[in-house]
């Protein structure tokens, strides 16, 4: 049985005011997902949080799933994981042209954070 740490690595607290940018991610099905990505002013090239802002029907189950996924990705980033580490751990599927693509919107969001 694996031994777990008694406490996780410390969370990187962000200042109240921080750099942010808005991005649009388009799914293979043609849906647009709008995200706000927050950065630590001390490390402006490193994303530390992501918020879903629009793209799916308000109040839908899919909207809530994306919001929750963004919270979990943000917590991983604030506990020191790099976006690349998160993205490489997510499922991919082979496309008809032979390329690999993320199998879910969560993967697309994590991949967007690596850009």
Steps between C-alpha positions, in 0.01 A plus 500: 500500500649837403592747770347842457640825629323630807476841337522603134765736369417857597259682274643795311281792609427756232471873561155656488588686179681302232561475131230323300411438140194368323525223243262307279545125451312325220415132542525257207119508490506878444395618848674810633611505862605835649759494777668753727857406590666660803874543550719570799662845459828351631493236221299659217568215257356235732121455520372444854124488450237454233133595505225401260307808391267395216426254225233259617138542601478679834404260777574188294676197642786548252551860614529385863743223404726747318486746791598223744778377270642854487501515880688168519752608234552829688567315825757277327675807357499677837653193665793511259408282204586642161232516229709258292490243782123524526444488123723199436305294753164538326337268247552534128332341197624439149338719236401378150814666358720302740581788737431483872259740669375544857199281568317756714446870547707474819797392288446789261497745792818354651667509158403865456686584821824371345490764224 
